[in-house]
Coordinates of C-alpha atoms in Angstrom, one line a residue:
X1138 CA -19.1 28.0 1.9
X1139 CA -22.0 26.8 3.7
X1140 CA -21.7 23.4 5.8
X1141 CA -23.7 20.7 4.2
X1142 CA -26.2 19.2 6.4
X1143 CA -26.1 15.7 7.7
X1144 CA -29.0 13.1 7.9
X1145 CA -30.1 13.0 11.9
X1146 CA -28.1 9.8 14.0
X1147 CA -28.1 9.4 17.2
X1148 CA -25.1 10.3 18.8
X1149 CA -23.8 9.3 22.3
X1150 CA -24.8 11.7 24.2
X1151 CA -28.2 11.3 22.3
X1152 CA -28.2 7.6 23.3
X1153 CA -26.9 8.4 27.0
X1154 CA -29.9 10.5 27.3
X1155 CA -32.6 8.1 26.2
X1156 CA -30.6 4.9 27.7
X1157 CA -29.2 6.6 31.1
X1158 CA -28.7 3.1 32.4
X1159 CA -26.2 1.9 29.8
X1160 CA -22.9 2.6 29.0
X1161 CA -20.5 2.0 26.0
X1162 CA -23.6 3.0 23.6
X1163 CA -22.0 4.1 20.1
X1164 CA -22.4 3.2 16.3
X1165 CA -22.0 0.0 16.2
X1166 CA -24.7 -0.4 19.1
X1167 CA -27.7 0.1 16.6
X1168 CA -28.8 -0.5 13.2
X1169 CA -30.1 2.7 11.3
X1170 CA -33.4 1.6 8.7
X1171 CA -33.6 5.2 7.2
X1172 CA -33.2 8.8 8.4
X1173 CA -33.3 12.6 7.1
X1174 CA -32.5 15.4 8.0
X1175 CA -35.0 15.6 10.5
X1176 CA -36.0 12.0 11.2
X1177 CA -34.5 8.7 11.9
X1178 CA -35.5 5.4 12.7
X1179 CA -33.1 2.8 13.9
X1180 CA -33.2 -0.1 16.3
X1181 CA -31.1 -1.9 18.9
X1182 CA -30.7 -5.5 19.6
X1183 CA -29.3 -5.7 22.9
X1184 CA -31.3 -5.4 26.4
X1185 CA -31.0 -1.6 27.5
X1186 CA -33.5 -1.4 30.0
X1187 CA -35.4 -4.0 32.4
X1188 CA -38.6 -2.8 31.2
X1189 CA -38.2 -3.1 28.0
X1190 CA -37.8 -6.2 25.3
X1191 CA -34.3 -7.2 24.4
X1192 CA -35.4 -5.3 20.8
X1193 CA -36.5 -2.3 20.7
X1194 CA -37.2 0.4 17.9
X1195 CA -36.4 4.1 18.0
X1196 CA -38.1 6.9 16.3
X1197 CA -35.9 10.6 16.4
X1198 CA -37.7 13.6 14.8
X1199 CA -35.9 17.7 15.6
X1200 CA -40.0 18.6 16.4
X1201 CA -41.9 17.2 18.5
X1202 CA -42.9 13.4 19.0
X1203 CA -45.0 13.2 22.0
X1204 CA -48.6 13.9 20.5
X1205 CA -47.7 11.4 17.7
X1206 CA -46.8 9.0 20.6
X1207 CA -50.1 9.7 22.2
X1208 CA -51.8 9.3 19.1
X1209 CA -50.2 5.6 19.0
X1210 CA -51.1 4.8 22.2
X1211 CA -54.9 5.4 21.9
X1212 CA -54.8 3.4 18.7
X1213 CA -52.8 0.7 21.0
X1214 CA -56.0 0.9 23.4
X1215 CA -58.1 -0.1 20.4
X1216 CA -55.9 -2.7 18.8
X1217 CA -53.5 -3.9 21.5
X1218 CA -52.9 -7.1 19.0
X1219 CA -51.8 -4.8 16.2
X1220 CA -50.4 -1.7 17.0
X1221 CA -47.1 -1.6 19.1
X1222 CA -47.0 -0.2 22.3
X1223 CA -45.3 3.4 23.0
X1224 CA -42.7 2.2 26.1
X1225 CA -41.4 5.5 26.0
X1226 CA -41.3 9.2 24.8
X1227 CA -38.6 12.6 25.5
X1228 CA -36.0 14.6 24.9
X1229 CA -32.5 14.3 24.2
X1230 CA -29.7 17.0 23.6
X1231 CA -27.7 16.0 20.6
X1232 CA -23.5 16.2 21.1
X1233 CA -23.8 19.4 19.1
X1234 CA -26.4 21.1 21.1
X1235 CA -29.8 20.2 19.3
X1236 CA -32.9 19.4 21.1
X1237 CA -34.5 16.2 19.3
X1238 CA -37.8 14.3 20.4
X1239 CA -37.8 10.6 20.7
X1240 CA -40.1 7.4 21.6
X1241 CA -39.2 4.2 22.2
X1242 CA -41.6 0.8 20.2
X1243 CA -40.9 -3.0 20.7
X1244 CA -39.4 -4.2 17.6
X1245 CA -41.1 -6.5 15.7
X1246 CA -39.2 -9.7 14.6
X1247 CA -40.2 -11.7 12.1
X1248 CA -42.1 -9.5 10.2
X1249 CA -42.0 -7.8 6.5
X1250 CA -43.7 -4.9 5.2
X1251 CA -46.9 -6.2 3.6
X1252 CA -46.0 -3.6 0.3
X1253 CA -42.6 -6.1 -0.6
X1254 CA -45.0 -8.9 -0.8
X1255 CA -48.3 -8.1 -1.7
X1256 CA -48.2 -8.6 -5.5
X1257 CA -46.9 -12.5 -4.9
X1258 CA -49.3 -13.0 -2.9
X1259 CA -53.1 -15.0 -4.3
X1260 CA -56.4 -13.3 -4.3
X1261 CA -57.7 -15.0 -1.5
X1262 CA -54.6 -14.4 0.9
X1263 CA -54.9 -10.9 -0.2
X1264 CA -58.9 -10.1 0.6
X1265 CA -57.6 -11.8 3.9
X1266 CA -55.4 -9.4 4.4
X1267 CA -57.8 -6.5 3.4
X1268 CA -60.6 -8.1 5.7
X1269 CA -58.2 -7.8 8.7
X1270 CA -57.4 -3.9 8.1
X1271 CA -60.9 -2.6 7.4
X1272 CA -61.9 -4.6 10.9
X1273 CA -59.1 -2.7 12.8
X1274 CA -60.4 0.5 10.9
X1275 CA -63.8 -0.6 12.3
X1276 CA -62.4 -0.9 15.8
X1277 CA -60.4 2.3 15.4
X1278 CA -63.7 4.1 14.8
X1279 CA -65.2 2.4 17.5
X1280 CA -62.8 4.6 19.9
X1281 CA -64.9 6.9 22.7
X1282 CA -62.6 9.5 23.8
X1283 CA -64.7 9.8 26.8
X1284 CA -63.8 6.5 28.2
X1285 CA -60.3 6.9 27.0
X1286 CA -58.0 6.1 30.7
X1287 CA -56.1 9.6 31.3
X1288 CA -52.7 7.8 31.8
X1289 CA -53.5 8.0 27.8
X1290 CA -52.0 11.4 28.0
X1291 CA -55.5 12.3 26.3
X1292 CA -55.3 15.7 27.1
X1293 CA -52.0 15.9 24.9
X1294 CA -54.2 14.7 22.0
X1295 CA -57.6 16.0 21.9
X1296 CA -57.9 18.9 24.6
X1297 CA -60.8 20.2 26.5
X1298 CA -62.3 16.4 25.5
X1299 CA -65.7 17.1 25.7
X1300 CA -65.9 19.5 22.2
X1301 CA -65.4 17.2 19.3
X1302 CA -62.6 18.8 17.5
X1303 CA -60.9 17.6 14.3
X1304 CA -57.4 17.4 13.0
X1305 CA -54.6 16.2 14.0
X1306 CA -50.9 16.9 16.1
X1307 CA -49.3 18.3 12.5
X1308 CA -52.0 20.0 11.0
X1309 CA -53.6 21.0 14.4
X1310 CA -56.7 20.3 16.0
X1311 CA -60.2 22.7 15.1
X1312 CA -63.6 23.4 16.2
X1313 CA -65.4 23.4 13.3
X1314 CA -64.9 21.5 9.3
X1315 CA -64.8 25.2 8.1
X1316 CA -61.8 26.3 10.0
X1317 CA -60.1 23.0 9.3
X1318 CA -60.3 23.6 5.6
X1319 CA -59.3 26.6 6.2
X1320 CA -55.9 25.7 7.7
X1321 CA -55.4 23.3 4.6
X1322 CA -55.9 25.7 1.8
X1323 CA -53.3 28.1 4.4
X1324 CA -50.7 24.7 5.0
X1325 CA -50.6 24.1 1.4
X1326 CA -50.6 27.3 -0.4
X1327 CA -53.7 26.0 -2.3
X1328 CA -55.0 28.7 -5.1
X1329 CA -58.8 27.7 -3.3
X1330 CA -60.8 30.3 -1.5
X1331 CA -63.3 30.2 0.9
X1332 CA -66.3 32.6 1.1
X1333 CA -69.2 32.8 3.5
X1334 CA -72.5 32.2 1.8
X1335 CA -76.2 32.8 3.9
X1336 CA -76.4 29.5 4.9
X1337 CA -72.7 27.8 4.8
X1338 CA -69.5 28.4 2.9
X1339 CA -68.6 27.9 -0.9
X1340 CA -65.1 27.0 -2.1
X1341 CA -63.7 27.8 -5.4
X1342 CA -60.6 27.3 -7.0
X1343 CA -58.8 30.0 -9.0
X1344 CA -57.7 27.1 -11.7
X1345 CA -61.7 27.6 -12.4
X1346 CA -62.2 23.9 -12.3
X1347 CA -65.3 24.0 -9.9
X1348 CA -66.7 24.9 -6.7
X1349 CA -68.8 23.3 -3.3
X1350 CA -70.9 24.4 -1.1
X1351 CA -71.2 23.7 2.4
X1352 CA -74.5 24.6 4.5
X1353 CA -74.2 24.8 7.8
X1354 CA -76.0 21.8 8.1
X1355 CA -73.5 20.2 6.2
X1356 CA -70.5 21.6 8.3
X1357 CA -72.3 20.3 11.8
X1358 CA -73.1 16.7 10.4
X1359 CA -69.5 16.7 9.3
X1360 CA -68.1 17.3 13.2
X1361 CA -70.4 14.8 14.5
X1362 CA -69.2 11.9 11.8
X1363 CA -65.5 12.4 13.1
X1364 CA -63.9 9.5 14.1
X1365 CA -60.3 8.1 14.9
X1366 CA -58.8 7.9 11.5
X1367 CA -54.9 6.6 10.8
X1368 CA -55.2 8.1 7.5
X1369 CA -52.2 6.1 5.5
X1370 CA -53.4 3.2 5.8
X1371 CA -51.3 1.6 3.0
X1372 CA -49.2 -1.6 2.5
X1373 CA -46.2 0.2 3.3
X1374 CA -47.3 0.7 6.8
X1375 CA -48.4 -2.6 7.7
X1376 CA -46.1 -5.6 8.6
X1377 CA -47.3 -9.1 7.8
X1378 CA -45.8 -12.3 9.0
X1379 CA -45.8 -15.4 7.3
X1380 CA -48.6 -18.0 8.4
X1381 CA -47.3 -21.0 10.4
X1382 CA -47.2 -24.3 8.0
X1383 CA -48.5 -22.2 5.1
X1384 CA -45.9 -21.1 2.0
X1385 CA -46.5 -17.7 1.0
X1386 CA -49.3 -17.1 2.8
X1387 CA -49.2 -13.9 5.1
X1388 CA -51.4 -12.5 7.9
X1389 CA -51.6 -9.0 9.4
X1390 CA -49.0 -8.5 12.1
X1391 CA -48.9 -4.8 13.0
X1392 CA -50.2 -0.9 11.6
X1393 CA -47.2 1.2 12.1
X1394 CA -46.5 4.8 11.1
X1395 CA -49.2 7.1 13.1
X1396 CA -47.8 10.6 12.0
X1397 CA -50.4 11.1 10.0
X1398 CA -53.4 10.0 12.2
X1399 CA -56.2 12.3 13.7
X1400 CA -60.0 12.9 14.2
X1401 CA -61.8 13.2 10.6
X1402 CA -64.9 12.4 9.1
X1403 CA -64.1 8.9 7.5
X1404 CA -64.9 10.6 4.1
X1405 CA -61.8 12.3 4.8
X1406 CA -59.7 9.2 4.9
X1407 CA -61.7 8.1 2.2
X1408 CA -60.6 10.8 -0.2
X1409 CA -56.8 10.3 1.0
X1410 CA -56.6 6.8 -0.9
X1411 CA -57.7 9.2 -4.6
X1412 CA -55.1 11.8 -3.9
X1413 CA -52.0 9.6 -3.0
X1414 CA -52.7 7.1 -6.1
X1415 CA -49.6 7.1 -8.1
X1416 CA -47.8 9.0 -5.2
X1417 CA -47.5 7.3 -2.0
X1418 CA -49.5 4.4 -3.1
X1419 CA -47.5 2.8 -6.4
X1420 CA -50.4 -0.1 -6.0
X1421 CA -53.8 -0.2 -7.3
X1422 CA -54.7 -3.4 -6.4
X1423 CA -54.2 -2.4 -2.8
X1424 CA -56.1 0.8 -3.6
X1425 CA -59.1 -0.8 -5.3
X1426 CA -59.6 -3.5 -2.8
X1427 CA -59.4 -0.9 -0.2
X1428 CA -61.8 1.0 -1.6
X1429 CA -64.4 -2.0 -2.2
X1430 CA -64.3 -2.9 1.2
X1431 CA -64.4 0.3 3.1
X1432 CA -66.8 1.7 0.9
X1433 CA -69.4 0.4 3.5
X1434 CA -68.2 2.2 6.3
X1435 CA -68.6 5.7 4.3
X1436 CA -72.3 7.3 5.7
X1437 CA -73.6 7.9 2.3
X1438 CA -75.7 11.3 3.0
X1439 CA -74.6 14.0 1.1
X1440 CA -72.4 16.1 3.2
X1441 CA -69.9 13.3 2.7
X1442 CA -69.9 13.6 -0.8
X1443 CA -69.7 17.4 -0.7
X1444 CA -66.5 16.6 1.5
X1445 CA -64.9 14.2 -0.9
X1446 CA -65.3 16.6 -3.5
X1447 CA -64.1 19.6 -1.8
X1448 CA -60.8 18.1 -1.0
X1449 CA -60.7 16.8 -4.6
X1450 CA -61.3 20.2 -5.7
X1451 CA -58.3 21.6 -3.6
X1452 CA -55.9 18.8 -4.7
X1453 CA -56.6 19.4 -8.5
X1454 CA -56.1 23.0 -8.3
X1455 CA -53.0 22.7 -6.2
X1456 CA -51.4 19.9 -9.2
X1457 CA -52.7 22.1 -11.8
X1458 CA -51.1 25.3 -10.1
X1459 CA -47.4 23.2 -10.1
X1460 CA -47.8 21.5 -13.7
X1461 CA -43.6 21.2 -13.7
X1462 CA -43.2 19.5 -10.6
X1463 CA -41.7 16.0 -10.6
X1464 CA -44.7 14.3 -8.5
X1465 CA -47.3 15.9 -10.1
X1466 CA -46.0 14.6 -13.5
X1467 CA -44.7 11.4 -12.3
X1468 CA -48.6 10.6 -10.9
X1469 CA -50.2 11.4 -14.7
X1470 CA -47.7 9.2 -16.1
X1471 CA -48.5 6.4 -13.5
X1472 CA -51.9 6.9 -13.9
X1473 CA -51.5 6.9 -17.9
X1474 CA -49.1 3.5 -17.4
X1475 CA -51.7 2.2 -15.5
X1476 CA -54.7 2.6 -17.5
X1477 CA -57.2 4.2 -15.2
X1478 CA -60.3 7.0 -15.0
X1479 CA -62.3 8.1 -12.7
X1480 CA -65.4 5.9 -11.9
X1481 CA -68.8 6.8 -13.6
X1482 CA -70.0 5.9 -9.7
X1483 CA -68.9 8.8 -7.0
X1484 CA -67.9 6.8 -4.6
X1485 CA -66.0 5.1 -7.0
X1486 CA -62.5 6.6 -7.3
X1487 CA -60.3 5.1 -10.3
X1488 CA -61.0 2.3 -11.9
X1489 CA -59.6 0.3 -15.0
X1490 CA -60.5 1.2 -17.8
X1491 CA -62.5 -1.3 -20.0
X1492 CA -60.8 -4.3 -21.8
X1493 CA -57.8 -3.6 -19.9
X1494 CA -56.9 -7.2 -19.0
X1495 CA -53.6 -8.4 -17.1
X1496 CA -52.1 -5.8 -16.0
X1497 CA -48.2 -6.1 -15.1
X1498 CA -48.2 -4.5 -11.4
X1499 CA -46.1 -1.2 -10.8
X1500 CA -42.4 -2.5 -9.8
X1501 CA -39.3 -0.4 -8.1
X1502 CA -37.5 -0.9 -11.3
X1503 CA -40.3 0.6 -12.9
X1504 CA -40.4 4.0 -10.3
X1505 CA -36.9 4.4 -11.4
X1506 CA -37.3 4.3 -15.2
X1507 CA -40.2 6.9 -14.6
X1508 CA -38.6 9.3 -12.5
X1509 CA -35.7 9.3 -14.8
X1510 CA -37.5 10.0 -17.5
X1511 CA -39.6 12.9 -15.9
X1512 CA -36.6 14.0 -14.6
X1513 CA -35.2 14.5 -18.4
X1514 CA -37.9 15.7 -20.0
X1515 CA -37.1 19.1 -17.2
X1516 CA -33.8 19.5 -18.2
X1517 CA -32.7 18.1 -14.8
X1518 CA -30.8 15.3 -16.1
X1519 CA -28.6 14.5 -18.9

């Protein structure tokens, strides 16, 4: 009988590697927030290291951490107010003989995730809120990798920095939009195609829900609209704190979580917030408001909307290819739940739909109800 797999801990000699300086380190030294099999974040409250604050958050992954931490740090160049600073990143050996990456944050006190309060919070406080992220996505796309310092570890990031390149440390980086889209039709067994065309590319989907074409022209204004992109950019990865002398009233404290951040045309990020609705994002306030006031910062030629559709085109026919799966269904039945459509207006997105006033917002309790009742209608739960 096979062994069952445990979630990823550090162990001591996990903890002697990363803390050499320190001894007596063991489970009751640390606090673990979550873990998987192949991740875990924990902290420790307790001065470890001279450099370092008295608390201190760890990040353990079994691949590699050190372009994500990289990745952090040039975002820390841009927003040294609101991103934490990397103090460290390695290697440790695991009691049992695995190799696991790690990198060492500040820990930030005082803070809560901006999703477990965001729905209590007024209009005002939230457009506040809102105002404050789009300006650090404005600074982030403000970022010229050829000023970046090298002690950056740039090179580790974005190499040979003087071709623009797109991607990012998980999905890789590319020369070209083509060969990007390329690698996500490959990384996510889409049923899309791309063929070459005289004057550009054409992808189709085998669902026969629609195709785009790219010119070449449309590929090369692409590459030159890439910018520094975090890409999951929602209220689950952003701390707030609460504002001096003000009851529930929060401000931005920090943009965490950079494993998904890269080089993309913003449309590209743009697109992200339509695909993760009812998935990653259970909020459609935060959504909508995103979208109203980053809509701006979208270049509004046509290549962009070519983009949008294109990845809109390969996320449809990659649902549609899986109609049992339990995320697939559980987003239709948010989306149904929530009462919205797509937007007469491209740029759009979803919308409510009309005379749909007061809304309840989408609770945890609520996630549960749904996924147990998704989960019955497949005959995987009694």
């Amino acid at each position: 009988m096979a062994a069952i797999e445990q979630n990823l801990t550090p162990d001591e000699s996990v903890l002697s590697s990363i803390f050499p300086e320190v001894t007596g380190l063991g489970p009751t030294s640390y606090h673990i927030i979550s873990n998987t099999r192949n991740t875990c974040t924990f902290s420790i409250h307790h001065k470890t290291k001279l450099s370092y604050p008295k608390d201190i958050l760890i990040r353990l992954e079994t691949s590699s951490l050190a372009q994500i931490a990289a990745i952090q740090s040039l975002a820390f160049a841009q927003l040294p107010d609101l991103v934490p600073p990397v103090l460290d990143v390695g290697t440790a050996i695991s009691a049992d003989g695995k190799k696991v990456s790690y990198y060492v944050t500040p820990y930030l006190s005082d803070t809560i995730l901006l999703e477990d309060v965001w729905d209590t919070l007024d209009k005002a406080n939230q457009e506040e809120l809102m105002d404050s992220v789009v300006h650090a996505v404005e600074k982030l796309q403000e970022l010229d990798l050829s000023k970046v310092k090298p002690g950056l570890a740039l090179k580790d990031v974005y190499p040979q920095s003087g071709e623009i390149r797109v991607g990012n440390p998980r999905i890789g980086f590319f020369t070209s939009i083509e060969q990007f889209l390329r690698r996500v039709l490959q990384a996510e067994t889409v049923p899309c195609r791309i063929s070459e065309i005289d004057d550009g590319i054409v992808l189709e989907s085998d669902e026969e829900i629609g195709r785009v074409e790219l010119s070449r022209k449309d590929l090369d204004n692409l590459l030159n609209e890439v910018v520094f992109c975090h890409n999951d950019l929602e209220a689950r990865n952003i701390l707030a704190k609460q504002t001096e002398g003000k009851n529930s009233h929060f401000r931005l404290a920090a943009i965490i979580d950079w494993e998904m951040a890269g080089f993309y045309p913003f449309a590209y990020e743009y697109s992200l917030k339509d695909t993760a609705l009812g998935l990653s994002n259970q909020s459609f306030s935060w959504y909508s408001l995103f979208k109203q006031r980053t809509y701006r910062l979208l270049p509004h030629v046509e290549c962009n909307m070519k983009l949008i559709k294109a990845l809109g085109l390969i996320d449809e026919s990659k649902k549609r290819s899986i109609p049992n799966n339990v995320g697939v269904r559980f987003q239709a039945k948010w989306r149904d739940r929530e009462q919205i459509e797509r937007s007469s207006k491209f740029y759009g997105g979803w919308v409510r739909k009309p005379d749909v006033a007061g809304h309840r917002p989408f609770t945890k309790d609520d996630q549960k109800v749904l996924e147990i009742e998704i989960l019955q209608e497949l005959g995987l739960l009694t």
